[in-house]
CSV table of C-alpha atoms in Angstrom, one decimal:
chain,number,residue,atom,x,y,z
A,187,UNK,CA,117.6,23.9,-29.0
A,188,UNK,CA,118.2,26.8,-26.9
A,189,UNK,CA,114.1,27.7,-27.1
A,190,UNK,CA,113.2,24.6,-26.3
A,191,UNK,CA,114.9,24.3,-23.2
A,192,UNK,CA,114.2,28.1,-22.3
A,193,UNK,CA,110.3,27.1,-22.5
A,194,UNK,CA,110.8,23.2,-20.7
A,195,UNK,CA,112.8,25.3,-18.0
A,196,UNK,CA,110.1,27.9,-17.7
A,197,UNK,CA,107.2,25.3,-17.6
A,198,UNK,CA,108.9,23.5,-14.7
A,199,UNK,CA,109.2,26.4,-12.9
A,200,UNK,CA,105.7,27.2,-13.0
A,201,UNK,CA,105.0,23.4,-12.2
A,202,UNK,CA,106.7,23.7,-9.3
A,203,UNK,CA,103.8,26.3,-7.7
A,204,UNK,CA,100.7,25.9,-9.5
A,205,UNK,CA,99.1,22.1,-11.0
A,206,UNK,CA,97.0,24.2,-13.5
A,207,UNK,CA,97.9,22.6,-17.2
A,208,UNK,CA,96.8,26.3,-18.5
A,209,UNK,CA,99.2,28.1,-16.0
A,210,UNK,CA,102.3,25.6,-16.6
A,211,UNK,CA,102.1,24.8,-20.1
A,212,UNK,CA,101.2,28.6,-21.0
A,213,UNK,CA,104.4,29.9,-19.4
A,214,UNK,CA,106.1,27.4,-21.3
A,215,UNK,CA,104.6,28.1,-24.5
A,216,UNK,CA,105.1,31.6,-23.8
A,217,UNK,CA,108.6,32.0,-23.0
A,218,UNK,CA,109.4,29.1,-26.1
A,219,UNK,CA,107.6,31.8,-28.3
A,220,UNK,CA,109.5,34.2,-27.4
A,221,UNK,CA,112.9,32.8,-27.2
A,222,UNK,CA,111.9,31.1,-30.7
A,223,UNK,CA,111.1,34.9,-32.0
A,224,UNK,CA,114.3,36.5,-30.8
A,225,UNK,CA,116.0,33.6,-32.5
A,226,UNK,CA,114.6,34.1,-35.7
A,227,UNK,CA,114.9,37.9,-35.4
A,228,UNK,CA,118.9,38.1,-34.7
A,229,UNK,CA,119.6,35.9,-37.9
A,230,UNK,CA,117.4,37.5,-40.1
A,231,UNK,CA,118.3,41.1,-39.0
A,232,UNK,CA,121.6,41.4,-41.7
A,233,UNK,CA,118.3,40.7,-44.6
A,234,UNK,CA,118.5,44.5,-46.5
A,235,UNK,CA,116.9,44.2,-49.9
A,236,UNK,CA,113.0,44.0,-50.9
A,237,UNK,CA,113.2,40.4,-51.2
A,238,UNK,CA,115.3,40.2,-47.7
A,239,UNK,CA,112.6,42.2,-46.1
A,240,UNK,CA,109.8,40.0,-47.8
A,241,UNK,CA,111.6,36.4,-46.4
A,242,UNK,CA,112.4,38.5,-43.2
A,243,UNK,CA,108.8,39.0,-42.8
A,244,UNK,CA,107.6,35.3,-43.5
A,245,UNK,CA,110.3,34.0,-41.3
A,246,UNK,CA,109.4,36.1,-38.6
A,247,UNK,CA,105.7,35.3,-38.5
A,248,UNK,CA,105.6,31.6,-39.9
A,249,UNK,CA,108.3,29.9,-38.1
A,250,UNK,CA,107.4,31.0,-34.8
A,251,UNK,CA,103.7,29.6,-35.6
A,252,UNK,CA,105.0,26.9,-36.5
A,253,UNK,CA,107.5,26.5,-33.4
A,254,UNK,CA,104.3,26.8,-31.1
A,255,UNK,CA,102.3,24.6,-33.2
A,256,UNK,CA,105.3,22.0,-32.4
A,257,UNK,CA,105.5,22.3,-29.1
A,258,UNK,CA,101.8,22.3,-28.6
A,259,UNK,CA,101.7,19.2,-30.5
A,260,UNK,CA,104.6,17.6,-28.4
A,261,UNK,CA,103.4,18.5,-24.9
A,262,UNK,CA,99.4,20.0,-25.0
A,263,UNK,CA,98.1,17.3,-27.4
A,264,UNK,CA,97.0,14.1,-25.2
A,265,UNK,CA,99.5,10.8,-26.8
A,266,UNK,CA,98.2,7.3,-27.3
A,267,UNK,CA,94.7,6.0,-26.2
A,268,UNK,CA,93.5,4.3,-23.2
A,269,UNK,CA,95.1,1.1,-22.3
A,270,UNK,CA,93.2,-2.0,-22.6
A,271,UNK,CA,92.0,-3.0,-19.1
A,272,UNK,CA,93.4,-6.6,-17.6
A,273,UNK,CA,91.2,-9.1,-18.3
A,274,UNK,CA,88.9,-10.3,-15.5
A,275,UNK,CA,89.7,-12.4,-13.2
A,276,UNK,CA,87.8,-15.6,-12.2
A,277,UNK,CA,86.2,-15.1,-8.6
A,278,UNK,CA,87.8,-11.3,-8.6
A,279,UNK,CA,86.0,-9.2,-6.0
A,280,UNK,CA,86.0,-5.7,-4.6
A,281,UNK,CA,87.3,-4.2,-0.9
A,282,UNK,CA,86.3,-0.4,-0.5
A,283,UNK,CA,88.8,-0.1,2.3
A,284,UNK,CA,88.5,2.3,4.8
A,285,UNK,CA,91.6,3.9,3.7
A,286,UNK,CA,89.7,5.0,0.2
A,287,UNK,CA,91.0,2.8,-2.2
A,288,UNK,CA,88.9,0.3,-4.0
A,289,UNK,CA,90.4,-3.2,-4.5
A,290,UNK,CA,90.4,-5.7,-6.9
A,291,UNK,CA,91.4,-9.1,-5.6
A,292,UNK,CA,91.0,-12.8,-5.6
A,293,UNK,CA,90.0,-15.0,-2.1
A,294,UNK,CA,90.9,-18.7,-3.3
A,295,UNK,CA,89.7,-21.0,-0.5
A,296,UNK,CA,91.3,-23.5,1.3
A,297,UNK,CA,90.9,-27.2,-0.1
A,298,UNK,CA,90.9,-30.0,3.0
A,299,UNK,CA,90.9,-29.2,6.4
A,300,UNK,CA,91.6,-25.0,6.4
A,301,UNK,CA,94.6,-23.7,8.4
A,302,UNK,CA,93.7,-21.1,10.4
A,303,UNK,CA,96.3,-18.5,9.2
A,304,UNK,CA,95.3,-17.0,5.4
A,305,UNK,CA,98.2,-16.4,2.9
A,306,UNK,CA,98.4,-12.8,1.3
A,307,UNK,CA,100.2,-12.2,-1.8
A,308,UNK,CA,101.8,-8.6,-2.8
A,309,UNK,CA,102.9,-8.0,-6.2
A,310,UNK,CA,105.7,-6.3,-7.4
A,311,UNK,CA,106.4,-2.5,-9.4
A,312,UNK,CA,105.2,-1.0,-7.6
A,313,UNK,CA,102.3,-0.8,-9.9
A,314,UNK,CA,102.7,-3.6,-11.8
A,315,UNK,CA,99.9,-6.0,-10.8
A,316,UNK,CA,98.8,-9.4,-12.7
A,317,UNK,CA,95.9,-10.3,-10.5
A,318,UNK,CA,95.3,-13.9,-12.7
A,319,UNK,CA,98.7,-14.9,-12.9
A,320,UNK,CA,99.2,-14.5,-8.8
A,321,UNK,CA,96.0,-16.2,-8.0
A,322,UNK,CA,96.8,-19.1,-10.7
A,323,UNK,CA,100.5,-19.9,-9.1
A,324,UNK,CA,100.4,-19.5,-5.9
A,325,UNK,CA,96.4,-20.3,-5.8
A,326,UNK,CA,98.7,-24.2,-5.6
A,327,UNK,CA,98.8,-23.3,-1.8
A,328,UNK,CA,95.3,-23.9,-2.0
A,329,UNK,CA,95.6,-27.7,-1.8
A,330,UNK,CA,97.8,-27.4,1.8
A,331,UNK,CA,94.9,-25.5,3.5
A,332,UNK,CA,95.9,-22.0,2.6
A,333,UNK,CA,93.0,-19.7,2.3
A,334,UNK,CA,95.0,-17.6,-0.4
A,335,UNK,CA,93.9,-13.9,-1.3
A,336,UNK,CA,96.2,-11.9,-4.3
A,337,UNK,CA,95.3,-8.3,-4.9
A,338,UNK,CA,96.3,-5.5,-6.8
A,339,UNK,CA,97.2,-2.4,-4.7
A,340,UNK,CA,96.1,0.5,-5.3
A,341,UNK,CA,96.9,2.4,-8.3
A,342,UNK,CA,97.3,-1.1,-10.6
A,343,UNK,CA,95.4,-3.5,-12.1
A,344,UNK,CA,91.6,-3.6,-11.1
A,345,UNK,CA,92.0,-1.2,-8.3
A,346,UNK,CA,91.3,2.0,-8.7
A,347,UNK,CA,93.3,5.0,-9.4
A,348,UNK,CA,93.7,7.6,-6.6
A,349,UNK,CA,93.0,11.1,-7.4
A,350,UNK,CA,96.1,12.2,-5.7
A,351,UNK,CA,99.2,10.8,-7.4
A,352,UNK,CA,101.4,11.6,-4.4
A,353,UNK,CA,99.2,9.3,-1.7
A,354,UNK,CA,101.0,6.7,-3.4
A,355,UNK,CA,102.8,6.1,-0.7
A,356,UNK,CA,104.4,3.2,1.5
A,357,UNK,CA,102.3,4.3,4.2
A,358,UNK,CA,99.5,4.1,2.4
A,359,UNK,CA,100.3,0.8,1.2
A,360,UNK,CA,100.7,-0.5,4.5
A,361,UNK,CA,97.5,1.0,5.8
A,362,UNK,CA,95.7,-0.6,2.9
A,363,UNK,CA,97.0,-4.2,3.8
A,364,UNK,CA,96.3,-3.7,7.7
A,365,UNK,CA,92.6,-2.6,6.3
A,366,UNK,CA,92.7,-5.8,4.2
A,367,UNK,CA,93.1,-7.7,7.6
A,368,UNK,CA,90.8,-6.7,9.0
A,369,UNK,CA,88.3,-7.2,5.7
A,370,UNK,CA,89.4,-11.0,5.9
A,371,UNK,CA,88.7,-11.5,9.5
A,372,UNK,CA,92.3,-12.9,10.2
A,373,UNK,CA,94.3,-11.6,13.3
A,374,UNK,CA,97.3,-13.3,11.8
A,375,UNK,CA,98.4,-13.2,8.1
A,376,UNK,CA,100.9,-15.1,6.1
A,377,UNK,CA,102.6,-12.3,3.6
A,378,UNK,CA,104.3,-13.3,0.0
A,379,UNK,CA,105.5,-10.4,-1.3
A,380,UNK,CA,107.4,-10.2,-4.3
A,381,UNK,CA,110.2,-7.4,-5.4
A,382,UNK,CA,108.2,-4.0,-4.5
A,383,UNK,CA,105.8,-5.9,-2.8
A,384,UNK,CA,108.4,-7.5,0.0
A,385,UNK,CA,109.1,-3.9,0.5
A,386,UNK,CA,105.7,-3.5,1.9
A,387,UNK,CA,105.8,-6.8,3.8
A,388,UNK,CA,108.8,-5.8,5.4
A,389,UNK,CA,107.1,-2.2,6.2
A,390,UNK,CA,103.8,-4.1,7.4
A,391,UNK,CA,106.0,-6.3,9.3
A,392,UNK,CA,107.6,-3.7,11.3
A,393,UNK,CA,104.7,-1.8,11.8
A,394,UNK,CA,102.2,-4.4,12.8
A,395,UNK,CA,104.7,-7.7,13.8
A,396,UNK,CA,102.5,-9.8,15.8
A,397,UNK,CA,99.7,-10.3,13.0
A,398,UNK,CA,102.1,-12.0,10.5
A,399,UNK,CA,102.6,-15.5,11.3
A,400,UNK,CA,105.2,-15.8,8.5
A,401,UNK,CA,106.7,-14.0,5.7
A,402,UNK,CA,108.2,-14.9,2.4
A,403,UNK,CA,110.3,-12.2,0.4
A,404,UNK,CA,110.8,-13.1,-3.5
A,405,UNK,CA,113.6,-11.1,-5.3
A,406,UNK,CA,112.8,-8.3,-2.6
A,407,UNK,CA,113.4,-4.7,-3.3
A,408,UNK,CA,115.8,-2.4,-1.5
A,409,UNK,CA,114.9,-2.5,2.1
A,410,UNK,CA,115.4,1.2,3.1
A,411,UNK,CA,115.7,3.8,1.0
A,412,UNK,CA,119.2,4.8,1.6
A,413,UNK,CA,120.1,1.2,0.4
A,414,UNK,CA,120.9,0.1,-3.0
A,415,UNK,CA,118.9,-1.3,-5.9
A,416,UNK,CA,119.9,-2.5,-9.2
A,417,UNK,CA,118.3,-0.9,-12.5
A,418,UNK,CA,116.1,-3.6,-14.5
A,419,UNK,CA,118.3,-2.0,-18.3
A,420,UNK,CA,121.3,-4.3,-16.8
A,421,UNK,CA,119.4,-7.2,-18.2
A,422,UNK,CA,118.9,-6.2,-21.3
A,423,UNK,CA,121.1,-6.2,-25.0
A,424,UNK,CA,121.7,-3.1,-26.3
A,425,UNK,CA,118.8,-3.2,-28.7
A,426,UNK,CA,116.5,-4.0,-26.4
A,427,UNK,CA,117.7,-0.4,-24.1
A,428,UNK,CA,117.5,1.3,-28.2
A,429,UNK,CA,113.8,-0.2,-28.4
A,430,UNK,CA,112.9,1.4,-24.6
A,431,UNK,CA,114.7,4.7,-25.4
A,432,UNK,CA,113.3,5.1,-28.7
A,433,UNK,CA,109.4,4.6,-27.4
A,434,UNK,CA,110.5,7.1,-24.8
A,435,UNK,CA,112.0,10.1,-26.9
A,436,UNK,CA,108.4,9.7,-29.3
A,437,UNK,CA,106.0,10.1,-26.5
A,438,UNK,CA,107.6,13.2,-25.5
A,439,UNK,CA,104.0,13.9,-22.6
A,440,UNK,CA,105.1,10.9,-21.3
A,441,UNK,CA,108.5,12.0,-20.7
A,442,UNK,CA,107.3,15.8,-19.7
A,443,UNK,CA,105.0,14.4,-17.3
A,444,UNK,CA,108.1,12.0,-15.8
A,445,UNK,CA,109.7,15.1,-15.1
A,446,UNK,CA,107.0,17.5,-13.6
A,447,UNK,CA,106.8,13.9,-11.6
A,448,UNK,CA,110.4,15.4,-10.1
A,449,UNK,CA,108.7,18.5,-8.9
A,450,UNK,CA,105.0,18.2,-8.8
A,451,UNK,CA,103.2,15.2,-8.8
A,452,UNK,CA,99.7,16.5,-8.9
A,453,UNK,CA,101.0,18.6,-12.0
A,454,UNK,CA,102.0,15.8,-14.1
A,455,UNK,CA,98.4,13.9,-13.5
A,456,UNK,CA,97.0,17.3,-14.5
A,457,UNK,CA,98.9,17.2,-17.6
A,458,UNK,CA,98.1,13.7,-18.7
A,459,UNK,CA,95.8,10.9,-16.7
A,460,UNK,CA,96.2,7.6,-15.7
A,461,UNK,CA,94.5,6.1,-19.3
A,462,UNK,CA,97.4,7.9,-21.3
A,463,UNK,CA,100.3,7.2,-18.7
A,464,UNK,CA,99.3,3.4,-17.7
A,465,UNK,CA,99.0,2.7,-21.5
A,466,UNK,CA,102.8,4.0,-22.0
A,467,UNK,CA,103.6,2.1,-18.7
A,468,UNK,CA,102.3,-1.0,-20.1
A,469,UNK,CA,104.3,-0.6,-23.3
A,470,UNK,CA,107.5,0.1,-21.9
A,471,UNK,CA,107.4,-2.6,-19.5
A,472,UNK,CA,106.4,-5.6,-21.6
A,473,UNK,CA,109.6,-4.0,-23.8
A,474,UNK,CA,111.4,-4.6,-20.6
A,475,UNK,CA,110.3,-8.2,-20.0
A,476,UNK,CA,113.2,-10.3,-20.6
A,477,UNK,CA,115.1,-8.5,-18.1
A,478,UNK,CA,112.7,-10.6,-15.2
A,479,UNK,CA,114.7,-13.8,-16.5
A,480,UNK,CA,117.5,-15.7,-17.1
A,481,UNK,CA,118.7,-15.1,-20.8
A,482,UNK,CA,117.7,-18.3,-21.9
A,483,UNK,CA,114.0,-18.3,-20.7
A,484,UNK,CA,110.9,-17.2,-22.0
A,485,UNK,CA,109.8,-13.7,-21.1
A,486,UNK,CA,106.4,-14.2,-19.6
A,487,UNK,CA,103.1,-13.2,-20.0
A,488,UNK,CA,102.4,-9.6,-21.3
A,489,UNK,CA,100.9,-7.1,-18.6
A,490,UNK,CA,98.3,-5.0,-18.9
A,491,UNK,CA,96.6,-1.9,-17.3
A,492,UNK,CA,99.7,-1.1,-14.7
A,493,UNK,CA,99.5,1.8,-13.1
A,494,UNK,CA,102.4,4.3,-14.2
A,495,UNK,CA,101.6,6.8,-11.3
A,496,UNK,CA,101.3,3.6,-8.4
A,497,UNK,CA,105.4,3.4,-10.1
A,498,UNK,CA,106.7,6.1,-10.4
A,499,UNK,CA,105.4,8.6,-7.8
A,500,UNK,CA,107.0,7.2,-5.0
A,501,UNK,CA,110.3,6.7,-7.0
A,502,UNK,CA,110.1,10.5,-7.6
A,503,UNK,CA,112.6,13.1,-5.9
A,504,UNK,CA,109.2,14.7,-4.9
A,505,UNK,CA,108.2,11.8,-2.9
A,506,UNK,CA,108.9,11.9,1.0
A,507,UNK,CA,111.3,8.7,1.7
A,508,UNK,CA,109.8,5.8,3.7
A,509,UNK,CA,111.0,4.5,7.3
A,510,UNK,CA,114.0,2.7,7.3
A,511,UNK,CA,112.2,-0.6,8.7
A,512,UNK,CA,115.3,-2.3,10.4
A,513,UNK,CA,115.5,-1.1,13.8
A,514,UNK,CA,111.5,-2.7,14.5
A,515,UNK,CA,112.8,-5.8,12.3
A,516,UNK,CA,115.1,-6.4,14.7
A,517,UNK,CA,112.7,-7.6,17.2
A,518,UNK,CA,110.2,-9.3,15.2
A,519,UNK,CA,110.4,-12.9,15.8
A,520,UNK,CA,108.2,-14.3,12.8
A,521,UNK,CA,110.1,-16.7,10.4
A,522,UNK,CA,110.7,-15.4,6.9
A,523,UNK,CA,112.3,-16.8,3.8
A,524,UNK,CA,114.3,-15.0,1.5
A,525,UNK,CA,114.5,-16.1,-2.4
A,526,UNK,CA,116.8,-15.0,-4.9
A,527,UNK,CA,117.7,-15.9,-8.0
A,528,UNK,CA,121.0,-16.4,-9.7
A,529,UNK,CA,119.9,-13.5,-13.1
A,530,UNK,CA,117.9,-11.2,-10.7
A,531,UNK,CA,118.9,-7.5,-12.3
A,532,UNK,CA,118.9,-6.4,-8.3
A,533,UNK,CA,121.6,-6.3,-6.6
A,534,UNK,CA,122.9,-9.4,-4.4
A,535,UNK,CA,122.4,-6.9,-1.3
A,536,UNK,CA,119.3,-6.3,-1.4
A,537,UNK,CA,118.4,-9.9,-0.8
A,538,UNK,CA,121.2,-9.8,2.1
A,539,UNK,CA,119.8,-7.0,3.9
A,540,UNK,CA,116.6,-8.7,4.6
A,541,UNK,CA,118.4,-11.9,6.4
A,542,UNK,CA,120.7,-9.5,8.3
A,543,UNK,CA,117.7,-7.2,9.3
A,544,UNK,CA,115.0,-10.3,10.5
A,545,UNK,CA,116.4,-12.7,13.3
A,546,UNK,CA,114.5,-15.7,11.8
A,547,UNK,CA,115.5,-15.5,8.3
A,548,UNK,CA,116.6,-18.0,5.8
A,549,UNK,CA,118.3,-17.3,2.5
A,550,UNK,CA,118.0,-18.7,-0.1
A,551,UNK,CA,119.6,-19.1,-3.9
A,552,UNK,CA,117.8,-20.7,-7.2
A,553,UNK,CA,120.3,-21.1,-10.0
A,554,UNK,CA,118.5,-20.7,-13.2
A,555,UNK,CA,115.9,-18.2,-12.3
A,556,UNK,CA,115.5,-14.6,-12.5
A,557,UNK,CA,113.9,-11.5,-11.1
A,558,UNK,CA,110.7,-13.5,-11.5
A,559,UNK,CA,111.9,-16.5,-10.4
A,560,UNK,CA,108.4,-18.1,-9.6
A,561,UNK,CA,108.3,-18.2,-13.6
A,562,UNK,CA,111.5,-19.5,-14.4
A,563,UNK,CA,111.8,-22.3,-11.7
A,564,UNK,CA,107.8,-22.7,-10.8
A,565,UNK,CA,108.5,-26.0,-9.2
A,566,UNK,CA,111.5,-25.3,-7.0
A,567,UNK,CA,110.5,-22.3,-5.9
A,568,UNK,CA,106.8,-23.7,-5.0
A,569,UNK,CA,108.7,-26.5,-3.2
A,570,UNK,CA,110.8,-23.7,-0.9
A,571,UNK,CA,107.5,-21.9,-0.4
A,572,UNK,CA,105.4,-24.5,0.6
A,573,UNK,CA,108.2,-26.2,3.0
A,574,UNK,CA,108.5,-23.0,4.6
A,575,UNK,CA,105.0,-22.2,5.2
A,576,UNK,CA,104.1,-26.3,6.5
A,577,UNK,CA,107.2,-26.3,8.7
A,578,UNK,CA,109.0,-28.7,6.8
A,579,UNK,CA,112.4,-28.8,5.9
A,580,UNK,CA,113.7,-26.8,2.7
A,581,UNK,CA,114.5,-28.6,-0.4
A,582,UNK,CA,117.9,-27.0,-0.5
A,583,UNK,CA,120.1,-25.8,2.2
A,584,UNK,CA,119.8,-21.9,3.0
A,585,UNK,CA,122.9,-19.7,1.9
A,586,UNK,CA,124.7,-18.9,4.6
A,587,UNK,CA,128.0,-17.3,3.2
A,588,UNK,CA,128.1,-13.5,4.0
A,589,UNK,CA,129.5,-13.0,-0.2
A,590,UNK,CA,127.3,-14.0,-3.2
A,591,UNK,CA,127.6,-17.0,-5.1
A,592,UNK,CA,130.0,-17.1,-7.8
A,593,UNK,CA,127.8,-17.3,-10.5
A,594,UNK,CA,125.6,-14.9,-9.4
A,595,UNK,CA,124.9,-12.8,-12.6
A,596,UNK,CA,123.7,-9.6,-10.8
A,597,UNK,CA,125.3,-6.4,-9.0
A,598,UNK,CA,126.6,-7.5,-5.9
């Protein structure tokens, strides 16, 4: 064991000032060998006969071959194959923003007499986009005389992959959507974001106020980073966390390249791409599905071609915290809606920080749904949304209590 963490500890190290695969990986494999060598020679060195000398000799050259071989099978040797690519979308279309990233995304146009304000949906992960899905469900606002447009940010889905994992940033999301804006012609925007994606919404919103007409946040991320989040492995049994761990500890690239993610973002896409990565993404969270919903419910459709990098780079200590976005939501006066359901794995507070933070805010609770709560109660939480967005009263009366519901099965 000792070796093996000598080398990890030396290859980090190197990560740290060069994003050369040769340079990292060779001081690792370097200082492994040697500390594998050493090893081998202090308990071999009491050998004294012919025979001794012989097995001396053999252990001494063979094991540390095979030591490197290992770890060059473990970490240099690419893992599993290119992940199969989402489906395409019917209608699915391209922006080349101005920002550089090239977006796949869905315009669904307004049935009746149009309103002159579009609806814009943001999906959740980050980096975990499902381009059909969006444009299917809330494609429903359609028939109320939404133009509706659902894309997948950069990083995820059909969009393409940036070459510089750490300009996944919440700047960069926001600049893409204001680019967007101005790609659909609208000076005003309704935004639906959902989990990660209300944490752009909320970003956009303070940055650019007076083009959203109205926001919806569904199950919405932390709003700052200094605020709390629950972890999606609350949700699940114990077999299911066995199941994730286990895929983990045999991709052990995907696992180095989580850590040089720590250090050196630009390092761990040298070491292994977005193909490899997004296909272990992929895995791990259709694993992870049940924890989006209540116990009882189905899990939902399997996800493919996320974007591991769009994920996990901006989760990663090397990643430069966004703005806090409360002091400018403090003056925005567009309405927004908050939804959250009573199995959502984040915390209760999360939810609570966005009425606090947004003057014109309405909270409110679904019983019976989860993290994706648009799956588990489709009809209810339609209902809320399209109330909102018309002007009409909600269905059901906003929460108002400053303390979560009793039966609310999340962190508080």
């Amino acid at each position: 064991m000792a070796p093996v963490v000598a080398g990890l500890l030396a290859l980090v190290a190197a990560a740290w000032v060069s994003a050369e695969p040769a340079v990292f990986l060779g001081a690792g494999l370097a200082v492994f060998a040697a500390a594998t060598g050493l090893r081998i020679v202090l308990v071999t060195r009491g050998l004294a006969d012919r025979q001794d000398r012989r097995n001396r000799m053999v252990a001494r050259t063979v094991f540390p071959l095979g030591a490197v071989a290992l770890f060059g099978a473990a970490f240099v040797l690419p893992g599993s194959g290119p992940p199969p690519r989402p489906a395409p979308v019917a209608g699915q279309n391209y922006w080349h923003l101005p920002t550089g990233s090239r977006v796949g995304y869905v315009h669904l146009p307004a049935q009746g007499t149009p309103r002159p304000t579009p609806v814009v949906v943001l999906h959740g992960g980050p980096g975990a986009a499902g381009l059909a899905g969006a444009a299917a469900y809330f494609g429903q606002l359609t028939r109320d005389g939404f133009d509706v447009y659902a894309y997948d940010q950069a990083g995820t889905g059909h969009s393409a992959r940036l070459a510089d994992p750490g300009q996944y940033t919440m700047a960069r999301a926001v600049a893409d959507l204001e680019a967007i804006r101005g790609q659909i012609g609208a000076d005003r925007m309704v935004l639906i974001g959902h989990s990660g994606g209300a944490q752009v919404a909320a970003s956009y919103l303070a940055a650019h106020g007076r083009h959203v007409e109205r926001a919806v946040f569904s199950s919405p991320g932390a709003l700052a980073p200094a605020l709390e989040d629950g972890s999606v492995r609350s949700r699940l049994t114990a077999g299911q966390q066995l199941g994730l761990a286990n895929s983990l500890l045999l991709r052990p690239r995907a696992l180095l390249a989580a850590g040089l993610l720590q250090v050196n973002p630009r390092a761990a896409h040298a070491l292994a791409g977005d193909a490899e990565l997004d296909a272990q993404f992929d895995r791990l969270y259709n694993q992870a599905r049940p924890a989006l919903h209540c116990r009882a419910a189905q899990p939902g459709p399997a996800l493919s071609g996320l974007g591991f990098y769009a994920h996990h780079t901006p989760q990663s200590a090397a990643s430069q915290p966004w703005p806090d976005p409360r002091p400018q939501l403090a003056r925005q006066t567009a309405p927004a809606l908050v939804i959250k359901g009573s199995c959502d794995y984040q915390s209760w507070s999360s939810a609570a920080a966005y009425q606090a933070a947004l003057p014109h805010a309405d909270l409110v609770y679904l019983r019976g749904a989860g993290h994706n709560a648009y799956q588990d109660q489709p009809g209810a939480f339609l209902a809320m949304v399209r109330a909102f967005l018309t002007g009409q009263p909600l269905p059901a009366a906003p929460w108002t209590s400053p303390s979560a519901p009793a039966d609310y099965e999340g962190p508080r």
